[in-house]
Structure formats: structure tokens, C-alpha cells
Amino acid sequence: MVNMLASKGFRLSSGLVQNCLKRCISSTEIGNQKASAQVDSTSSDQEMEAVRPANTQSTTMMDIGTRSIFDSDNDMFREHVRRFMRDKLYPLQAEFEKTGEPTREIWEAMGELGLLGVSTPAEVGGIGGTFKDEAIVCEEMSYAMCSSPALAVHSTIVMPYLTHYGTKEQQDRYIPEMTAGKCVGSIGMTEPDAGSDLQGIRTSAKRDGSDWIINGSKIYITNGWLTDLCVVVAKTKPDAKRAAHGVSLFLVDSNTPGFHKGRKLQKLG
């Protein structure tokens, strides 16, 4: 079964008034000087922040502090991500390649550091960052030459599907767990006889009362072996005028009766 965000008056002597005026004028001048200095300082900081070289103008294209689309906050986040990718994730790549999968522990470690669901709104259980923050995570993972785990599929494909199209119940159940790395997402599109051309898929889904019965198989599914939640592509209107119009997406929990994971395939990546 599959289920488809308010004075009193007083008098002062003239001498006292003059002394007060002098002090006020003096204080005002000092205040103006301080304000001017602060403005100059702010302007200087803004100018320094605005002048960010392109990465092609830096010593290496991976230097932090480049590209005008980023700011100092982005730089701090990048440093945080870079340390993790280089010190924690990279040393594990050989092991992941050998076993054909990353570990559950590394998914949860990334979740603890706030590296999953970065651009997913906090209102639905994500981190609540921006697309730039998400891009930083992906860039730093590439800079560190890490290919596993496949967080791009998990964070930038599956989680947005839930954010934009999932029910409140589905969002509450899955997104916080996916952000924590305790629930791994995948998307089941490719089939033995249909790869890039999804119009040619054979997996079908037929309504049975309030349920949908899905029949078919998928192959080369990124995150498939560890997946806890899979977005499955299936045909629901085989008689549609255009094949693309008869295709639907189903959110399938890996504990759903009939959901079966096949053997690991020896392949590149």
C-alpha cells in the first residue's frame, strides 16, 4: 500500500545655559566624529566585502573568499564543510568503493553536522539554508574527491519532492529523519529496458480501492541498497495520448510489503 506545508517648567541662568550649550556642541562634534568614523569603517568593510576575486583570479580555484555571489557567512560555512569532507569523509572513500556502499554512520554524521537537507525549509524539518549553501556542500564534496554517499540525490532531488508535493503527514514523518541522516532517500527511475527515456518504462501502478498496486523493477538506483524511502516512477495511464502524460511518482517506504532490494551490482561508482 502506497500513500500519495508622552516638563515641568524650570529656569536656568544665562551662564549655565552657555556652559550647557558648549558641552552639548562639544558632545555633538565628538558624536559626529565617531559616527563619521563608523560610517567610514562600515563603508570600508562593505567595499572589502564587495571586492571578491573570481576563482580564476585566485591562487587556486578552490580558494575560500572568492566569487561575488558568496559572502563571509558563506565562507565560514564552507570552512566547516571542507574540514569534514577532507578529514572525515575522504579517508573512507576507498572502503566505500570496496563494499559498494557508504555506512549508515557516515550518513548520520553528515546529518549531525547539518550537511543534509541544507536548502530544505526549516518549517518542514530541513536546515533552512539557501541554494548557495547547498551548492557549497556539493562543491566541497567534489573538491575533496568524494563520491559517496550520494547526498545530491538525497538532499536535492528526493527531499524537494517531499517539500513541494508531499502531504503534511509525509513531511512530518520523513523530512526530519532525512535531515538527520537516519532515513536515506533514493529515486527509482531507470529500468533494465528504459534509462534516459522514461516514457519507455514498464513499471505500472493500478488503483485498488484506496491503495495502489505497483508492479515492475528498477536498476542502477543511486542509494538503492541503503534506501529507506524511494520515489518510484510508474505508469498510471497506459492509454494516455502521450506516454509522458501517463507517468506518476509514488513515495514508497522500503518497509512496504512487496518492496524488495536486489543484489549489489559491481559497477563504476
Coordinates of C-alpha atoms in Angstrom, one line a residue:
M1 CA 0.0 0.0 0.0
V2 CA 1.4 3.3 -1.0
N3 CA 0.1 6.8 0.1
M4 CA 0.5 9.6 -2.3
L5 CA 3.1 22.6 4.5
A6 CA 4.2 61.1 26.4
S7 CA 8.2 69.2 31.8
K8 CA 7.8 70.7 34.4
G9 CA 8.9 74.3 33.6
F10 CA 12.2 75.5 35.2
R11 CA 14.6 78.4 34.6
L12 CA 18.4 78.3 34.1
S13 CA 20.9 81.3 34.3
S14 CA 22.4 82.5 31.1
G15 CA 25.9 81.4 32.1
L16 CA 24.7 78.0 32.9
V17 CA 22.9 77.8 29.6
Q18 CA 26.0 78.8 27.7
N19 CA 28.1 76.2 29.5
C20 CA 25.5 73.6 28.7
L21 CA 25.4 74.6 25.1
K22 CA 29.2 74.4 24.9
R23 CA 29.1 71.0 26.3
C24 CA 26.3 69.9 24.0
I25 CA 28.1 71.3 21.0
S26 CA 31.3 69.6 22.0
S27 CA 29.5 66.3 22.6
T28 CA 27.7 66.7 19.3
E29 CA 31.0 67.2 17.5
I30 CA 32.6 64.2 19.2
G31 CA 29.5 62.2 18.3
N32 CA 29.6 63.3 14.7
Q33 CA 33.2 62.4 14.5
K34 CA 32.5 58.9 16.0
A35 CA 29.6 58.4 13.6
S36 CA 31.7 59.5 10.7
A37 CA 34.4 57.1 11.7
Q38 CA 31.8 54.3 12.0
V39 CA 30.3 55.1 8.6
D40 CA 33.8 55.2 7.0
S41 CA 34.6 51.9 8.7
T42 CA 31.3 50.3 7.5
S43 CA 31.8 51.6 4.0
S44 CA 35.4 50.3 4.0
D45 CA 34.1 46.9 5.2
Q46 CA 31.4 46.8 2.6
E47 CA 33.9 47.7 -0.1
M48 CA 36.3 45.0 1.1
E49 CA 33.4 42.5 1.1
A50 CA 32.3 43.6 -2.4
V51 CA 35.7 43.1 -3.9
R52 CA 35.9 39.3 -4.1
P53 CA 38.0 38.0 -6.9
A54 CA 36.7 35.4 -9.4
N55 CA 38.1 31.9 -8.6
T56 CA 40.1 32.2 -11.8
Q57 CA 41.9 35.2 -10.3
S58 CA 42.9 33.3 -7.1
T59 CA 45.9 31.1 -6.4
T60 CA 43.7 28.0 -6.9
M61 CA 40.1 27.8 -8.0
M62 CA 39.3 26.3 -4.6
D63 CA 40.4 29.3 -2.5
I64 CA 37.9 30.5 0.1
G65 CA 36.8 34.2 -0.2
T66 CA 36.3 34.2 -4.0
R67 CA 33.3 34.8 -6.2
S68 CA 30.9 37.7 -5.6
I69 CA 27.9 35.5 -5.2
F70 CA 29.2 34.4 -1.8
D71 CA 29.8 36.4 1.4
S72 CA 31.7 36.0 4.7
D73 CA 28.9 33.8 6.2
N74 CA 29.2 31.5 3.2
D75 CA 33.0 31.4 3.7
M76 CA 32.5 30.3 7.3
F77 CA 30.1 27.6 6.3
R78 CA 32.5 26.4 3.5
E79 CA 35.4 26.1 6.0
H80 CA 33.2 24.0 8.2
V81 CA 32.2 21.7 5.3
R82 CA 35.7 21.5 3.9
R83 CA 37.1 20.2 7.2
F84 CA 34.6 17.4 7.4
M85 CA 35.0 16.4 3.7
R86 CA 38.8 16.3 3.9
D87 CA 39.3 15.0 7.4
K88 CA 36.4 12.6 7.8
L89 CA 34.8 11.7 4.5
Y90 CA 37.7 11.4 2.1
P91 CA 39.6 8.7 4.1
L92 CA 36.6 6.5 3.9
Q93 CA 36.2 6.6 0.1
A94 CA 38.3 3.5 -0.6
E95 CA 36.3 1.4 1.9
F96 CA 33.0 2.6 0.4
E97 CA 34.2 1.7 -3.1
K98 CA 35.3 -1.8 -1.9
T99 CA 32.0 -2.5 -0.1
G100 CA 29.8 -0.9 -2.7
E101 CA 28.1 1.4 -0.2
P102 CA 28.7 4.1 2.4
T103 CA 27.9 3.3 6.0
R104 CA 24.9 4.4 8.0
E105 CA 27.2 6.0 10.4
I106 CA 28.6 8.5 7.8
W107 CA 25.0 9.4 6.8
E108 CA 24.2 10.2 10.4
A109 CA 27.5 12.1 10.9
M110 CA 26.6 14.3 8.0
G111 CA 23.2 14.8 9.5
E112 CA 24.6 15.8 12.9
L113 CA 26.8 18.5 11.2
G114 CA 23.8 19.9 9.2
L115 CA 25.0 18.8 5.8
L116 CA 21.8 17.1 4.7
G117 CA 18.6 18.9 3.6
V118 CA 20.5 22.2 3.7
S119 CA 18.2 24.1 1.4
T120 CA 15.0 22.3 2.7
P121 CA 12.9 24.8 4.7
A122 CA 13.1 24.5 8.5
E123 CA 9.3 24.7 8.7
V124 CA 9.1 21.2 7.2
G125 CA 12.1 19.8 9.1
G126 CA 15.1 20.8 7.0
I127 CA 18.1 23.0 7.8
G128 CA 16.5 26.1 6.2
G129 CA 19.6 27.3 4.3
T130 CA 19.8 28.6 0.7
F131 CA 20.6 27.1 -2.6
K132 CA 24.1 28.6 -2.3
D133 CA 24.6 26.7 1.0
E134 CA 23.5 23.5 -0.7
A135 CA 25.9 24.3 -3.6
I136 CA 28.8 24.8 -1.1
V137 CA 28.2 21.3 0.3
C138 CA 28.2 19.7 -3.2
E139 CA 31.3 21.8 -4.3
E140 CA 33.3 20.8 -1.2
M141 CA 32.5 17.2 -1.6
S142 CA 33.8 17.4 -5.2
Y143 CA 36.9 19.3 -4.2
A144 CA 37.7 16.6 -1.7
M145 CA 37.2 14.0 -4.4
C146 CA 34.4 12.2 -2.5
S147 CA 31.7 10.4 -4.5
S148 CA 30.0 8.7 -1.6
P149 CA 27.5 9.0 -0.1
A150 CA 25.2 10.3 -2.8
L151 CA 23.8 13.3 -0.9
A152 CA 22.8 15.2 -4.0
V153 CA 20.1 12.6 -4.8
H154 CA 19.0 12.5 -1.2
S155 CA 19.0 16.3 -0.5
T156 CA 18.4 18.0 -3.8
I157 CA 16.1 15.6 -5.5
V158 CA 14.1 13.4 -3.1
M159 CA 13.7 16.0 -0.3
P160 CA 12.4 18.8 -2.7
Y161 CA 9.8 16.3 -3.9
L162 CA 8.6 15.9 -0.4
T163 CA 8.8 19.6 0.3
H164 CA 6.7 20.7 -2.7
Y165 CA 4.4 17.7 -3.3
G166 CA 4.3 15.7 -0.1
T167 CA 1.4 15.7 2.4
K168 CA 1.9 17.1 5.9
E169 CA 1.9 13.6 7.2
Q170 CA 4.6 12.5 4.8
Q171 CA 6.7 15.6 5.5
D172 CA 6.5 15.2 9.3
R173 CA 7.3 11.5 9.1
Y174 CA 10.3 11.6 6.7
I175 CA 12.0 15.0 6.3
P176 CA 13.3 15.4 9.9
E177 CA 14.7 11.8 9.7
M178 CA 16.3 12.5 6.3
T179 CA 17.8 15.7 7.6
A180 CA 19.3 13.7 10.5
G181 CA 20.7 11.0 8.1
K182 CA 18.5 8.3 9.6
C183 CA 16.4 7.9 6.5
V184 CA 18.1 7.6 3.2
G185 CA 16.3 8.7 0.1
S186 CA 16.5 7.4 -3.5
I187 CA 14.6 7.7 -6.8
G188 CA 13.6 4.7 -8.8
M189 CA 13.5 5.6 -12.5
T190 CA 15.9 3.5 -14.6
E191 CA 14.8 0.1 -15.6
P192 CA 16.5 -2.7 -17.4
D193 CA 14.9 -1.7 -20.7
A194 CA 14.4 2.1 -20.1
G195 CA 17.1 4.5 -19.0
S196 CA 17.0 8.2 -20.0
D197 CA 13.7 7.7 -21.9
L198 CA 11.3 7.4 -19.0
Q199 CA 8.4 7.2 -21.5
G200 CA 9.5 3.7 -22.1
I201 CA 9.2 2.4 -18.6
R202 CA 7.2 -0.7 -17.9
T203 CA 6.6 -0.4 -14.2
S204 CA 2.9 0.1 -13.7
A205 CA 0.6 1.2 -10.9
K206 CA -3.1 0.4 -10.7
R207 CA -5.5 1.7 -8.2
D208 CA -7.1 -0.9 -5.9
G209 CA -9.6 0.9 -3.7
S210 CA -7.7 3.4 -1.7
D211 CA -4.4 1.7 -2.5
W212 CA -2.1 1.4 -5.5
I213 CA -0.6 -1.8 -6.6
I214 CA 2.8 -1.3 -8.2
N215 CA 4.5 -3.9 -10.4
G216 CA 7.9 -3.6 -12.0
S217 CA 11.6 -3.5 -11.4
K218 CA 14.3 -0.8 -11.3
I219 CA 18.0 -0.9 -11.8
Y220 CA 21.1 1.2 -11.1
I221 CA 19.3 3.1 -8.3
T222 CA 21.7 5.5 -6.5
N223 CA 21.4 5.0 -2.7
G224 CA 19.2 2.0 -3.6
W225 CA 20.9 -0.6 -1.4
L226 CA 20.6 1.5 1.8
T227 CA 17.4 3.3 0.8
D228 CA 14.6 3.7 3.4
L229 CA 12.4 5.8 1.1
C230 CA 12.2 5.6 -2.7
V231 CA 10.4 7.9 -5.2
V232 CA 9.2 5.4 -7.7
V233 CA 8.3 6.3 -11.3
A234 CA 5.4 4.2 -12.7
K235 CA 2.8 4.3 -15.5
T236 CA -0.7 5.0 -14.3
K237 CA -2.4 5.8 -17.6
P238 CA -1.1 3.4 -20.2
D239 CA -3.7 4.7 -22.7
A240 CA -2.7 8.4 -22.4
K241 CA -2.3 10.2 -25.7
R242 CA 1.3 10.9 -24.9
A243 CA 3.3 8.4 -22.8
A244 CA 4.8 11.2 -20.7
H245 CA 1.3 12.2 -19.6
G246 CA 0.6 8.8 -18.1
V247 CA 3.6 8.7 -15.7
S248 CA 3.3 9.3 -11.9
L249 CA 5.6 9.4 -8.9
F250 CA 5.0 7.3 -5.8
L251 CA 6.6 7.6 -2.4
V252 CA 7.4 4.1 -1.3
D253 CA 8.7 3.2 2.1
S254 CA 11.2 0.4 2.0
N255 CA 9.2 -1.5 4.6
T256 CA 6.2 -1.7 2.3
P257 CA 5.2 -5.3 1.7
G258 CA 6.5 -6.4 -1.7
F259 CA 9.4 -3.9 -1.8
H260 CA 12.5 -5.9 -2.4
K261 CA 16.1 -4.9 -2.9
G262 CA 18.1 -6.9 -5.3
R263 CA 21.8 -7.9 -5.2
K264 CA 24.6 -5.3 -5.3
L265 CA 26.0 -4.7 -8.8
Q266 CA 29.7 -4.4 -9.4
K267 CA 29.9 -1.1 -11.3
L268 CA 31.8 2.1 -11.6
G269 CA 30.8 4.4 -8.7

